[in-house]
Coordinates of C-alpha atoms and ligand atoms in Angstrom, one line a residue:
M1 CA -9.1 -4.8 6.8
V2 CA -7.8 -6.7 3.9
R3 CA -6.5 -10.1 5.3
R4 CA -4.3 -10.8 2.4
P5 CA -3.6 -7.7 0.7
T6 CA -2.4 -8.0 -2.8
V7 CA 0.9 -6.3 -3.1
G8 CA 2.5 -5.5 -6.8
V9 CA 6.3 -5.4 -7.1
L10 CA 7.5 -2.9 -9.8
A11 CA 8.9 -5.6 -12.3
V12 CA 10.8 -3.6 -14.8
Q13 CA 14.7 -4.2 -13.4
G14 CA 15.9 -4.6 -10.1
D15 CA 15.4 -7.5 -7.3
V16 CA 12.2 -8.5 -8.1
P17 CA 12.1 -12.1 -6.9
E18 CA 13.4 -11.4 -3.4
H19 CA 10.6 -8.8 -2.8
L20 CA 8.1 -11.4 -4.2
A21 CA 9.0 -14.1 -2.0
A22 CA 9.5 -11.8 1.4
L23 CA 5.9 -10.4 0.8
E24 CA 4.3 -13.8 0.3
S25 CA 6.2 -15.1 3.5
V26 CA 4.3 -12.3 5.5
G27 CA 0.8 -12.9 4.3
A28 CA 0.5 -11.1 1.2
R29 CA -0.4 -11.8 -2.4
A30 CA 2.5 -10.7 -4.3
V31 CA 2.4 -10.0 -8.1
R32 CA 4.7 -8.5 -10.7
V33 CA 3.4 -5.0 -12.2
R34 CA 4.8 -4.4 -15.7
R35 CA 1.6 -2.8 -16.8
P36 CA -0.8 -0.4 -15.7
T37 CA -3.6 -3.1 -16.1
E38 CA -1.5 -5.0 -13.7
L39 CA -1.2 -1.8 -11.6
D40 CA -5.0 -1.4 -11.2
T41 CA -5.3 -5.2 -9.4
V42 CA -2.9 -4.2 -6.3
D43 CA -3.9 -2.7 -3.1
A44 CA 0.0 -1.5 -2.4
L45 CA 3.4 -1.4 -4.4
V46 CA 6.9 -2.1 -3.7
L47 CA 9.6 -0.2 -5.7
P48 CA 12.7 -2.7 -5.5
G49 CA 16.4 -1.9 -5.5
G50 CA 18.4 -1.9 -8.8
E51 CA 19.4 1.3 -10.7
S52 CA 17.1 4.1 -10.3
T53 CA 18.1 5.9 -13.6
T54 CA 17.3 2.5 -15.8
I55 CA 13.9 2.0 -13.4
D56 CA 12.9 5.7 -14.0
R57 CA 13.3 5.4 -17.8
L58 CA 11.8 2.0 -18.3
V59 CA 8.6 3.2 -16.1
R60 CA 8.1 5.6 -18.9
T61 CA 8.6 3.1 -21.5
F62 CA 6.2 0.8 -19.9
G63 CA 3.6 3.8 -19.6
L64 CA 3.5 3.2 -16.0
Y65 CA 4.9 6.7 -14.9
D66 CA 1.5 8.6 -14.9
P67 CA -0.6 5.6 -13.5
I68 CA 1.9 5.1 -10.9
R69 CA 2.0 8.9 -9.8
A70 CA -1.9 9.1 -9.9
R71 CA -2.1 6.1 -7.4
L72 CA 0.5 7.5 -5.1
R73 CA -1.4 10.8 -4.8
A74 CA -4.7 9.0 -4.3
G75 CA -2.9 7.4 -1.2
M76 CA -1.9 3.9 -2.1
P77 CA 0.5 2.3 0.2
A78 CA 4.4 2.3 -1.2
Y79 CA 7.7 0.6 0.2
G80 CA 10.8 1.8 -1.6
S81 CA 14.2 -0.2 -1.0
C82 CA 17.6 1.5 -2.2
A83 CA 16.9 2.6 -5.9
G84 CA 13.0 2.2 -4.8
M85 CA 13.7 5.0 -2.2
I86 CA 15.0 7.1 -4.8
L87 CA 12.2 7.0 -7.0
L88 CA 9.7 7.9 -4.3
A89 CA 11.8 11.1 -2.9
D90 CA 10.4 14.2 -4.2
R91 CA 14.1 15.6 -4.4
I92 CA 17.6 13.9 -5.5
V93 CA 21.1 15.4 -4.7
D94 CA 23.6 13.7 -7.4
G95 CA 21.3 12.2 -9.9
R96 CA 21.8 11.9 -13.2
P97 CA 20.8 15.5 -15.1
D98 CA 18.0 14.2 -16.9
Q99 CA 16.9 12.0 -13.7
Q100 CA 13.4 12.1 -12.5
T101 CA 11.3 10.8 -9.7
L102 CA 7.7 9.6 -9.0
G103 CA 7.9 11.3 -6.1
G104 CA 5.4 11.0 -3.4
L105 CA 7.8 11.2 -0.3
D106 CA 8.7 14.6 1.0
V107 CA 12.4 14.1 1.4
T108 CA 15.6 15.0 -0.4
V109 CA 17.7 11.9 -0.9
R110 CA 21.6 11.7 -2.3
R111 CA 22.3 9.0 -4.6
N112 CA 25.1 7.2 -3.9
A113 CA 25.8 8.7 -0.9
F114 CA 28.3 6.3 0.9
G115 CA 30.8 7.1 -1.6
R116 CA 31.2 5.4 -4.9
Q117 CA 34.3 3.5 -3.7
V118 CA 32.2 2.0 -0.9
D119 CA 30.5 -0.5 -2.8
S120 CA 28.5 -1.9 -0.2
Y121 CA 28.2 -2.3 3.8
E122 CA 26.3 -4.0 6.7
E123 CA 25.2 -3.1 10.0
D124 CA 22.5 -3.8 12.6
L125 CA 20.2 -1.2 13.0
T126 CA 17.0 -0.4 15.3
I127 CA 14.0 0.4 13.1
A128 CA 10.9 2.1 14.7
G129 CA 7.9 0.0 14.2
T130 CA 10.1 -3.3 14.4
E131 CA 11.5 -5.2 17.5
G132 CA 14.9 -5.9 18.1
R133 CA 17.9 -5.2 15.9
I134 CA 17.7 -5.9 11.8
R135 CA 20.6 -6.6 9.7
A136 CA 20.8 -3.5 7.1
V137 CA 22.6 -4.4 3.6
F138 CA 23.9 -1.2 1.8
I139 CA 24.6 -1.4 -1.8
R140 CA 25.6 1.8 -3.7
A141 CA 22.5 3.0 -1.5
P142 CA 21.4 6.6 -1.1
W143 CA 20.9 8.2 2.4
V144 CA 18.0 10.7 3.2
E145 CA 19.7 14.3 3.4
D146 CA 16.3 16.1 4.8
V147 CA 13.1 15.4 5.4
G148 CA 9.7 17.6 5.1
P149 CA 7.3 18.1 8.6
G150 CA 5.4 15.0 8.1
V151 CA 8.1 12.5 7.4
E152 CA 9.0 10.2 10.3
V153 CA 12.6 9.1 10.6
L154 CA 12.7 5.4 11.6
A155 CA 16.4 4.8 11.4
R156 CA 19.9 6.0 11.1
T157 CA 23.3 4.6 10.8
G158 CA 25.3 3.9 13.9
H159 CA 28.7 3.6 12.2
G160 CA 30.4 3.3 8.9
P161 CA 30.9 5.9 6.1
G162 CA 27.5 7.7 7.0
A163 CA 27.7 7.8 10.7
G164 CA 24.3 9.1 12.0
R165 CA 22.4 9.2 8.6
I166 CA 19.0 8.9 7.9
V167 CA 18.5 5.4 6.1
A168 CA 14.6 4.8 6.8
V169 CA 11.8 7.0 6.8
R170 CA 7.7 6.8 6.5
E171 CA 5.3 9.5 5.6
G172 CA 1.8 8.4 5.9
P173 CA 1.5 5.0 4.0
V174 CA 4.6 5.3 2.1
L175 CA 7.8 3.6 3.8
A176 CA 11.1 3.9 2.4
T177 CA 14.6 2.2 3.5
S178 CA 18.3 3.1 1.9
F179 CA 19.0 -1.1 2.4
H180 CA 17.7 -4.1 1.1
P181 CA 15.9 -6.4 3.7
E182 CA 15.0 -8.4 1.0
L183 CA 18.5 -9.8 0.5
T184 CA 18.8 -11.2 4.4
G185 CA 16.0 -13.6 4.8
D186 CA 14.5 -11.3 7.6
H187 CA 11.1 -10.1 6.8
R188 CA 10.4 -7.8 9.8
V189 CA 10.5 -4.7 7.2
H190 CA 8.2 -6.3 5.0
R191 CA 5.9 -7.3 7.9
L192 CA 5.7 -3.5 8.9
F193 CA 4.8 -2.6 5.5
I194 CA 2.0 -5.3 5.3
E195 CA 0.5 -3.7 8.7
I196 CA 0.8 -0.1 6.9
V197 CA -1.4 -1.6 4.1
R198 CA -3.6 -3.1 6.5
E199 CA -4.0 0.0 8.6
G200 CA -5.2 1.9 5.3
S201 CA -7.7 -0.6 4.2
Ligands
LIG1 N1 22.8 3.4 -6.8 C1 21.8 2.9 -7.3 C2 20.8 3.8 -7.7 O1 21.4 5.0 -7.9 C3 20.7 2.0 -6.3 C4 21.3 1.0 -5.6 C5 20.8 -0.2 -5.3 O2 19.4 0.1 -5.6 N2 21.2 -1.0 -4.7 O3 19.7 3.7 -8.3

């Protein structure tokens, strides 16, 4: 077991510092990943929130697309929040026509699903694998429209514009949430991810 795993945060765009801080606070060594050589040093990767079309484009510009896909295929643990969930999804609804994903998670996500006019909302959710209720912050968030047979649904919304929608999933070592736990100072979702990283090592 790796006691202090090295976890990369994809650092081409989005809320990178918040994820680095959350990961450090739950016992990981957190590093920025902008180059393939940096990807080689990590045990796991976080894909942050931001703008998935921009991150998709920059991942190709930085030569990270094929290396990240190869690591995901090889079983590297990964966690995507919001735009990161979109990047990990095998299928997107309402993406830009040329938008592609890295894939690895057998789900269909709907981009900007809560409605473009509803910029953000918050709700306390029960998330399988964590104790108690956790404040979920949704910002122009996707939701999961459907999941493949190997995907575990960890949380659904209880109210709001997308009541009953799937907003947290896990498929083996890959975790994704529609919301942003890195923004609340409550690091239980990051702790869950580090447990997943340690399980696999
Ligand atoms: N709407 C954004 C996208 O499509 C995601 C928003 C976010 O990460 N907060 O990429």
